[in-house]
PDB file of C-alpha atoms in Angstrom:
ATOM      1  CA  UNK A   1      -6.810  13.107  -0.681  1.00  0.00           C
ATOM      2  CA  UNK A   2     -10.335  12.802  -2.214  1.00  0.00           C
ATOM      3  CA  UNK A   3     -12.095   9.531   0.279  1.00  0.00           C
ATOM      4  CA  UNK A   4     -13.107   6.520  -2.336  1.00  0.00           C
ATOM      5  CA  UNK A   5     -16.137   4.340  -1.870  1.00  0.00           C
ATOM      6  CA  UNK A   6     -15.750   0.685  -3.227  1.00  0.00           C
ATOM      7  CA  UNK A   7     -18.174  -1.854  -2.748  1.00  0.00           C
ATOM      8  CA  UNK A   8     -16.825  -4.912  -0.111  1.00  0.00           C
ATOM      9  CA  UNK A   9     -16.293  -7.190  -2.154  1.00  0.00           C
ATOM     10  CA  UNK A  10     -17.620  -8.847  -5.793  1.00  0.00           C
ATOM     11  CA  UNK A  11     -17.637 -11.967  -7.506  1.00  0.00           C
ATOM     12  CA  UNK A  12     -16.449 -13.209 -10.543  1.00  0.00           C
ATOM     13  CA  UNK A  13     -15.943 -16.260 -13.402  1.00  0.00           C
ATOM     14  CA  UNK A  14     -12.676 -16.920 -14.214  1.00  0.00           C
ATOM     15  CA  UNK A  15     -12.023 -15.951 -18.258  1.00  0.00           C
ATOM     16  CA  UNK A  16     -14.520 -13.372 -17.578  1.00  0.00           C
ATOM     17  CA  UNK A  17     -14.045  -9.727 -17.290  1.00  0.00           C
ATOM     18  CA  UNK A  18     -14.071  -7.998 -13.442  1.00  0.00           C
ATOM     19  CA  UNK A  19     -15.370  -4.616 -13.485  1.00  0.00           C
ATOM     20  CA  UNK A  20     -14.344  -3.796 -10.436  1.00  0.00           C
ATOM     21  CA  UNK A  21     -16.035  -0.366  -9.219  1.00  0.00           C
ATOM     22  CA  UNK A  22     -14.533   2.903  -7.669  1.00  0.00           C
ATOM     23  CA  UNK A  23     -16.611   6.341  -6.259  1.00  0.00           C
ATOM     24  CA  UNK A  24     -14.833   8.903  -5.766  1.00  0.00           C
ATOM     25  CA  UNK A  25     -17.160  12.189  -6.068  1.00  0.00           C
ATOM     26  CA  UNK A  26     -15.377  15.127  -4.187  1.00  0.00           C
ATOM     27  CA  UNK A  27     -11.945  14.117  -6.412  1.00  0.00           C
ATOM     28  CA  UNK A  28     -10.297  17.552  -7.576  1.00  0.00           C
ATOM     29  CA  UNK A  29      -8.667  18.702 -10.460  1.00  0.00           C
ATOM     30  CA  UNK A  30      -4.993  17.159 -10.128  1.00  0.00           C
ATOM     31  CA  UNK A  31      -5.402  14.204  -8.562  1.00  0.00           C
ATOM     32  CA  UNK A  32      -4.880  11.237  -9.284  1.00  0.00           C
ATOM     33  CA  UNK A  33      -6.682   7.994  -9.372  1.00  0.00           C
ATOM     34  CA  UNK A  34      -4.263   4.492  -8.090  1.00  0.00           C
ATOM     35  CA  UNK A  35      -5.243   1.197  -8.197  1.00  0.00           C
ATOM     36  CA  UNK A  36      -2.774  -2.070  -6.415  1.00  0.00           C
ATOM     37  CA  UNK A  37      -3.737  -4.880  -5.348  1.00  0.00           C
ATOM     38  CA  UNK A  38      -3.122  -7.192  -2.649  1.00  0.00           C
ATOM     39  CA  UNK A  39      -3.364 -11.268  -3.011  1.00  0.00           C
ATOM     40  CA  UNK A  40      -3.483 -13.021   0.335  1.00  0.00           C
ATOM     41  CA  UNK A  41       0.204 -12.899   2.178  1.00  0.00           C
ATOM     42  CA  UNK A  42       1.707 -10.878  -0.108  1.00  0.00           C
ATOM     43  CA  UNK A  43       2.203  -6.919  -0.293  1.00  0.00           C
ATOM     44  CA  UNK A  44      -0.273  -4.806  -1.635  1.00  0.00           C
ATOM     45  CA  UNK A  45       0.294  -3.635  -5.684  1.00  0.00           C
ATOM     46  CA  UNK A  46       0.387  -1.404  -8.157  1.00  0.00           C
ATOM     47  CA  UNK A  47      -1.942  -1.696 -10.884  1.00  0.00           C
ATOM     48  CA  UNK A  48      -2.279   1.432 -13.043  1.00  0.00           C
ATOM     49  CA  UNK A  49      -3.362   5.004 -12.411  1.00  0.00           C
ATOM     50  CA  UNK A  50      -4.662   7.962 -14.765  1.00  0.00           C
ATOM     51  CA  UNK A  51      -5.939  11.404 -14.474  1.00  0.00           C
ATOM     52  CA  UNK A  52      -8.778  12.259 -16.579  1.00  0.00           C
ATOM     53  CA  UNK A  53      -7.867   9.513 -19.993  1.00  0.00           C
ATOM     54  CA  UNK A  54      -8.760   6.213 -19.923  1.00  0.00           C
ATOM     55  CA  UNK A  55      -5.183   4.380 -19.305  1.00  0.00           C
ATOM     56  CA  UNK A  56      -4.339   0.288 -19.943  1.00  0.00           C
ATOM     57  CA  UNK A  57      -1.241  -1.292 -18.683  1.00  0.00           C
ATOM     58  CA  UNK A  58      -0.897  -5.537 -19.632  1.00  0.00           C
ATOM     59  CA  UNK A  59      -2.354  -6.185 -15.941  1.00  0.00           C
ATOM     60  CA  UNK A  60      -5.527  -3.762 -16.930  1.00  0.00           C
ATOM     61  CA  UNK A  61      -8.064  -0.544 -18.137  1.00  0.00           C
ATOM     62  CA  UNK A  62      -8.700   1.821 -17.024  1.00  0.00           C
ATOM     63  CA  UNK A  63     -12.012   4.053 -17.175  1.00  0.00           C
ATOM     64  CA  UNK A  64     -12.760   7.878 -15.505  1.00  0.00           C
ATOM     65  CA  UNK A  65     -15.846   9.114 -16.201  1.00  0.00           C
ATOM     66  CA  UNK A  66     -15.643  12.191 -17.726  1.00  0.00           C
ATOM     67  CA  UNK A  67     -16.656  14.219 -15.112  1.00  0.00           C
ATOM     68  CA  UNK A  68     -13.718  12.258 -12.849  1.00  0.00           C
ATOM     69  CA  UNK A  69     -16.498  11.187  -9.587  1.00  0.00           C
ATOM     70  CA  UNK A  70     -15.935   7.529 -10.555  1.00  0.00           C
ATOM     71  CA  UNK A  71     -13.729   5.276 -12.379  1.00  0.00           C
ATOM     72  CA  UNK A  72     -13.847   1.010 -13.536  1.00  0.00           C
ATOM     73  CA  UNK A  73     -10.449  -1.397 -13.011  1.00  0.00           C
ATOM     74  CA  UNK A  74     -11.161  -3.829 -15.786  1.00  0.00           C
ATOM     75  CA  UNK A  75      -8.893  -6.861 -15.719  1.00  0.00           C
ATOM     76  CA  UNK A  76     -10.176  -8.627 -19.588  1.00  0.00           C
ATOM     77  CA  UNK A  77      -9.996 -12.060 -18.898  1.00  0.00           C
ATOM     78  CA  UNK A  78     -10.095 -12.717 -14.845  1.00  0.00           C
ATOM     79  CA  UNK A  79      -7.741 -16.050 -13.971  1.00  0.00           C
ATOM     80  CA  UNK A  80      -7.570 -17.332 -10.314  1.00  0.00           C
ATOM     81  CA  UNK A  81      -4.497 -15.747  -9.174  1.00  0.00           C
ATOM     82  CA  UNK A  82      -6.315 -12.169  -9.526  1.00  0.00           C
ATOM     83  CA  UNK A  83      -8.798 -13.052  -6.381  1.00  0.00           C
ATOM     84  CA  UNK A  84      -7.536 -10.662  -4.125  1.00  0.00           C
ATOM     85  CA  UNK A  85      -8.391  -6.695  -2.979  1.00  0.00           C
ATOM     86  CA  UNK A  86      -8.596  -3.745  -4.904  1.00  0.00           C
ATOM     87  CA  UNK A  87      -7.686  -1.045  -3.904  1.00  0.00           C
ATOM     88  CA  UNK A  88      -9.239   2.311  -5.007  1.00  0.00           C
ATOM     89  CA  UNK A  89      -6.760   5.613  -3.967  1.00  0.00           C
ATOM     90  CA  UNK A  90      -7.093   8.665  -5.119  1.00  0.00           C
ATOM     91  CA  UNK A  91      -3.661  11.607  -3.962  1.00  0.00           C
ATOM     92  CA  UNK A  92      -2.522  14.324  -5.179  1.00  0.00           C
ATOM     93  CA  UNK A  93       0.132  14.887  -8.049  1.00  0.00           C
ATOM     94  CA  UNK A  94       2.937  17.571  -5.974  1.00  0.00           C
ATOM     95  CA  UNK A  95       1.738  18.886  -2.551  1.00  0.00           C
ATOM     96  CA  UNK A  96      -1.237  17.221   0.346  1.00  0.00           C
ATOM     97  CA  UNK A  97      -0.603  14.443   1.753  1.00  0.00           C
ATOM     98  CA  UNK A  98       2.294  12.092   0.046  1.00  0.00           C
ATOM     99  CA  UNK A  99       1.859   9.111   0.539  1.00  0.00           C
ATOM    100  CA  UNK A 100      -1.472   6.131  -0.448  1.00  0.00           C
ATOM    101  CA  UNK A 101      -4.149   6.497   1.835  1.00  0.00           C
ATOM    102  CA  UNK A 102      -5.879   2.671   1.679  1.00  0.00           C
ATOM    103  CA  UNK A 103      -9.315   2.221   2.618  1.00  0.00           C
ATOM    104  CA  UNK A 104     -11.245  -1.520   2.655  1.00  0.00           C
ATOM    105  CA  UNK A 105     -10.210  -2.098  -0.611  1.00  0.00           C
ATOM    106  CA  UNK A 106     -13.127  -4.760  -2.131  1.00  0.00           C
ATOM    107  CA  UNK A 107     -12.608  -8.254  -2.276  1.00  0.00           C
ATOM    108  CA  UNK A 108     -12.306 -10.288  -5.465  1.00  0.00           C
ATOM    109  CA  UNK A 109     -13.280 -13.396  -5.800  1.00  0.00           C
ATOM    110  CA  UNK A 110     -13.018 -15.785  -9.083  1.00  0.00           C
ATOM    111  CA  UNK A 111     -14.351 -18.235  -9.301  1.00  0.00           C
ATOM    112  CA  UNK A 112     -13.807 -21.109 -11.255  1.00  0.00           C
TER     113      UNK A 112
ATOM    114  CA  UNK B   1      16.468  -6.731 -10.062  1.00  0.00           C
ATOM    115  CA  UNK B   2      15.534  -8.312  -6.359  1.00  0.00           C
ATOM    116  CA  UNK B   3      12.108  -6.056  -5.205  1.00  0.00           C
ATOM    117  CA  UNK B   4      11.773  -5.136  -1.145  1.00  0.00           C
ATOM    118  CA  UNK B   5      13.204  -7.274   0.851  1.00  0.00           C
ATOM    119  CA  UNK B   6      11.838  -7.778   4.396  1.00  0.00           C
ATOM    120  CA  UNK B   7      13.002  -9.621   7.752  1.00  0.00           C
ATOM    121  CA  UNK B   8      11.717 -11.474   9.609  1.00  0.00           C
ATOM    122  CA  UNK B   9       8.637 -13.108   7.756  1.00  0.00           C
ATOM    123  CA  UNK B  10       6.555 -13.355  11.112  1.00  0.00           C
ATOM    124  CA  UNK B  11       7.666 -12.938  14.232  1.00  0.00           C
ATOM    125  CA  UNK B  12       6.007 -14.182  17.569  1.00  0.00           C
ATOM    126  CA  UNK B  13       6.941 -13.063  20.863  1.00  0.00           C
ATOM    127  CA  UNK B  14       5.535 -11.748  24.358  1.00  0.00           C
ATOM    128  CA  UNK B  15       3.784  -8.567  25.410  1.00  0.00           C
ATOM    129  CA  UNK B  16       6.888  -6.223  26.625  1.00  0.00           C
ATOM    130  CA  UNK B  17       9.678  -7.577  24.820  1.00  0.00           C
ATOM    131  CA  UNK B  18      11.579  -5.353  22.683  1.00  0.00           C
ATOM    132  CA  UNK B  19      10.845  -6.352  18.183  1.00  0.00           C
ATOM    133  CA  UNK B  20      12.369  -5.748  15.169  1.00  0.00           C
ATOM    134  CA  UNK B  21      11.899  -5.256  11.363  1.00  0.00           C
ATOM    135  CA  UNK B  22      13.837  -4.818   8.291  1.00  0.00           C
ATOM    136  CA  UNK B  23      13.987  -3.550   5.568  1.00  0.00           C
ATOM    137  CA  UNK B  24      15.973  -3.194   1.839  1.00  0.00           C
ATOM    138  CA  UNK B  25      14.108  -0.946  -0.647  1.00  0.00           C
ATOM    139  CA  UNK B  26      14.545  -1.143  -4.232  1.00  0.00           C
ATOM    140  CA  UNK B  27      18.673   0.497  -4.405  1.00  0.00           C
ATOM    141  CA  UNK B  28      17.567   3.521  -6.633  1.00  0.00           C
ATOM    142  CA  UNK B  29      14.998   4.489  -4.202  1.00  0.00           C
ATOM    143  CA  UNK B  30      14.683   7.641  -2.023  1.00  0.00           C
ATOM    144  CA  UNK B  31      11.090   7.531  -0.721  1.00  0.00           C
ATOM    145  CA  UNK B  32      10.615   4.278   1.934  1.00  0.00           C
ATOM    146  CA  UNK B  33       7.361   3.819   3.931  1.00  0.00           C
ATOM    147  CA  UNK B  34       7.031   1.500   6.758  1.00  0.00           C
ATOM    148  CA  UNK B  35       2.839   0.347   6.568  1.00  0.00           C
ATOM    149  CA  UNK B  36       0.807  -1.426   9.591  1.00  0.00           C
ATOM    150  CA  UNK B  37      -1.870  -3.013   8.291  1.00  0.00           C
ATOM    151  CA  UNK B  38      -4.673  -5.276  10.563  1.00  0.00           C
ATOM    152  CA  UNK B  39      -6.358  -7.330  10.112  1.00  0.00           C
ATOM    153  CA  UNK B  40      -9.637  -6.746   7.629  1.00  0.00           C
ATOM    154  CA  UNK B  41      -8.378  -3.039   6.986  1.00  0.00           C
ATOM    155  CA  UNK B  42      -5.795  -1.397   4.093  1.00  0.00           C
ATOM    156  CA  UNK B  43      -2.360  -0.375   5.237  1.00  0.00           C
ATOM    157  CA  UNK B  44      -2.162   2.499   7.409  1.00  0.00           C
ATOM    158  CA  UNK B  45       1.284   5.065   7.317  1.00  0.00           C
ATOM    159  CA  UNK B  46       3.590   4.753  10.218  1.00  0.00           C
ATOM    160  CA  UNK B  47       6.588   6.246   8.769  1.00  0.00           C
ATOM    161  CA  UNK B  48       7.947   7.346   5.466  1.00  0.00           C
ATOM    162  CA  UNK B  49      11.622   9.021   4.287  1.00  0.00           C
ATOM    163  CA  UNK B  50      12.931  10.952   2.282  1.00  0.00           C
ATOM    164  CA  UNK B  51      16.361   9.562   1.801  1.00  0.00           C
ATOM    165  CA  UNK B  52      17.634   9.709   5.283  1.00  0.00           C
ATOM    166  CA  UNK B  53      15.276  12.047   6.487  1.00  0.00           C
ATOM    167  CA  UNK B  54      11.228  11.048   8.778  1.00  0.00           C
ATOM    168  CA  UNK B  55       9.497  14.173   6.838  1.00  0.00           C
ATOM    169  CA  UNK B  56       6.345  12.430   8.043  1.00  0.00           C
ATOM    170  CA  UNK B  57       5.435  10.317  11.365  1.00  0.00           C
ATOM    171  CA  UNK B  58       2.382  11.899  11.979  1.00  0.00           C
ATOM    172  CA  UNK B  59       1.278   8.053  11.904  1.00  0.00           C
ATOM    173  CA  UNK B  60       3.628   6.650  14.723  1.00  0.00           C
ATOM    174  CA  UNK B  61       2.887   6.003  18.194  1.00  0.00           C
ATOM    175  CA  UNK B  62       6.145   7.560  19.257  1.00  0.00           C
ATOM    176  CA  UNK B  63       6.312   7.003  22.661  1.00  0.00           C
ATOM    177  CA  UNK B  64       6.963   3.506  21.653  1.00  0.00           C
ATOM    178  CA  UNK B  65       7.685   3.045  18.312  1.00  0.00           C
ATOM    179  CA  UNK B  66      10.787   4.586  16.373  1.00  0.00           C
ATOM    180  CA  UNK B  67      12.620   4.259  13.078  1.00  0.00           C
ATOM    181  CA  UNK B  68      15.508   5.015  11.809  1.00  0.00           C
ATOM    182  CA  UNK B  69      17.517   4.887   8.116  1.00  0.00           C
ATOM    183  CA  UNK B  70      20.538   5.217   8.195  1.00  0.00           C
ATOM    184  CA  UNK B  71      22.699   6.382   4.511  1.00  0.00           C
ATOM    185  CA  UNK B  72      19.010   6.822   3.107  1.00  0.00           C
ATOM    186  CA  UNK B  73      19.267   3.519   2.540  1.00  0.00           C
ATOM    187  CA  UNK B  74      17.724  -0.201   4.793  1.00  0.00           C
ATOM    188  CA  UNK B  75      15.710   1.282   7.784  1.00  0.00           C
ATOM    189  CA  UNK B  76      14.453  -0.912  11.119  1.00  0.00           C
ATOM    190  CA  UNK B  77      11.530  -0.323  12.765  1.00  0.00           C
ATOM    191  CA  UNK B  78      11.367  -0.911  16.307  1.00  0.00           C
ATOM    192  CA  UNK B  79       8.679  -1.697  18.603  1.00  0.00           C
ATOM    193  CA  UNK B  80      10.114  -1.464  22.574  1.00  0.00           C
ATOM    194  CA  UNK B  81       6.874  -2.860  24.370  1.00  0.00           C
ATOM    195  CA  UNK B  82       5.545  -4.496  22.418  1.00  0.00           C
ATOM    196  CA  UNK B  83       1.780  -4.517  23.151  1.00  0.00           C
ATOM    197  CA  UNK B  84      -1.115  -7.392  22.708  1.00  0.00           C
ATOM    198  CA  UNK B  85      -2.310  -4.553  20.200  1.00  0.00           C
ATOM    199  CA  UNK B  86       0.630  -3.691  17.399  1.00  0.00           C
ATOM    200  CA  UNK B  87       0.143  -7.675  16.506  1.00  0.00           C
ATOM    201  CA  UNK B  88       0.293  -7.157  12.401  1.00  0.00           C
ATOM    202  CA  UNK B  89       2.100  -6.974   9.494  1.00  0.00           C
ATOM    203  CA  UNK B  90       3.811  -4.191   8.260  1.00  0.00           C
ATOM    204  CA  UNK B  91       4.900  -3.876   5.266  1.00  0.00           C
ATOM    205  CA  UNK B  92       7.889  -2.019   3.791  1.00  0.00           C
ATOM    206  CA  UNK B  93       7.435   0.047   0.631  1.00  0.00           C
ATOM    207  CA  UNK B  94       9.786   1.955  -1.864  1.00  0.00           C
ATOM    208  CA  UNK B  95       8.960   4.089  -4.876  1.00  0.00           C
ATOM    209  CA  UNK B  96      11.500   6.960  -6.556  1.00  0.00           C
ATOM    210  CA  UNK B  97      10.793  10.101  -4.561  1.00  0.00           C
ATOM    211  CA  UNK B  98       7.865  12.074  -4.653  1.00  0.00           C
ATOM    212  CA  UNK B  99       8.564  14.629  -6.604  1.00  0.00           C
ATOM    213  CA  UNK B 100       9.463  12.999  -9.564  1.00  0.00           C
ATOM    214  CA  UNK B 101       5.302  12.655  -9.414  1.00  0.00           C
ATOM    215  CA  UNK B 102       3.239  10.056  -9.474  1.00  0.00           C
ATOM    216  CA  UNK B 103       4.163   7.413  -6.571  1.00  0.00           C
ATOM    217  CA  UNK B 104       4.699   3.377  -8.260  1.00  0.00           C
ATOM    218  CA  UNK B 105       4.680   2.620  -4.978  1.00  0.00           C
ATOM    219  CA  UNK B 106       6.862  -1.680  -4.416  1.00  0.00           C
ATOM    220  CA  UNK B 107       5.981  -3.062  -0.902  1.00  0.00           C
ATOM    221  CA  UNK B 108       7.796  -5.837   0.478  1.00  0.00           C
ATOM    222  CA  UNK B 109       5.873  -9.077   2.063  1.00  0.00           C
ATOM    223  CA  UNK B 110       5.595  -7.609   4.722  1.00  0.00           C
ATOM    224  CA  UNK B 111       6.825  -8.562   8.077  1.00  0.00           C
ATOM    225  CA  UNK B 112       3.446 -10.465   9.994  1.00  0.00           C
ATOM    226  CA  UNK B 113       3.999  -9.570  13.934  1.00  0.00           C
ATOM    227  CA  UNK B 114       1.749 -11.895  17.210  1.00  0.00           C
ATOM    228  CA  UNK B 115       2.526 -10.689  20.400  1.00  0.00           C
ATOM    229  CA  UNK B 116       1.459 -13.298  23.155  1.00  0.00           C
TER     230      UNK B 116
END
């Protein structure tokens, strides 16, 4: 699976959009981008995933660049409860390693 | 619907003692994972089951760790004997079979193990 690079930490003001970047320059054509988050003392929680097109759900939006070498997770109106570690993961749809490989993620702190 | 249930939530044991963790996955989920998470790090996969078969246990320290998933539902992870370095959070996750496509894994709250 392609390796990902994320900033170790970010801050965001409550009510503002949080934009979390992820670099995956070695991604191949059949690899998906996944985002999970982990709130303190809880297990990771699935947020969103995508292949080529931008995706949106009730939690967040995922913007993938045209060359697919990087992506951004957007929390449109961050709340204090969005404070968590956010993990960007890249994996193949089929074949390859059928598991989620977590890095260290980005610790997002939403400030009042 | 209940999520992934793990027990116990916390466990403190002395080194060289045995310990076991239990996981009940989401109903209908064929795939079950055990992860270990050290402080300040992301989770690392220990073992993955497809139904009752362990299909990836390459990261499981087999000298002291064992796991089973009887009848392809509940699973237990055991450490015997425990060492100080085993102190970590042990996470269980489940998902529909990966052959169906994307992985949308659901995690339990984890068991925090402290070995003293």
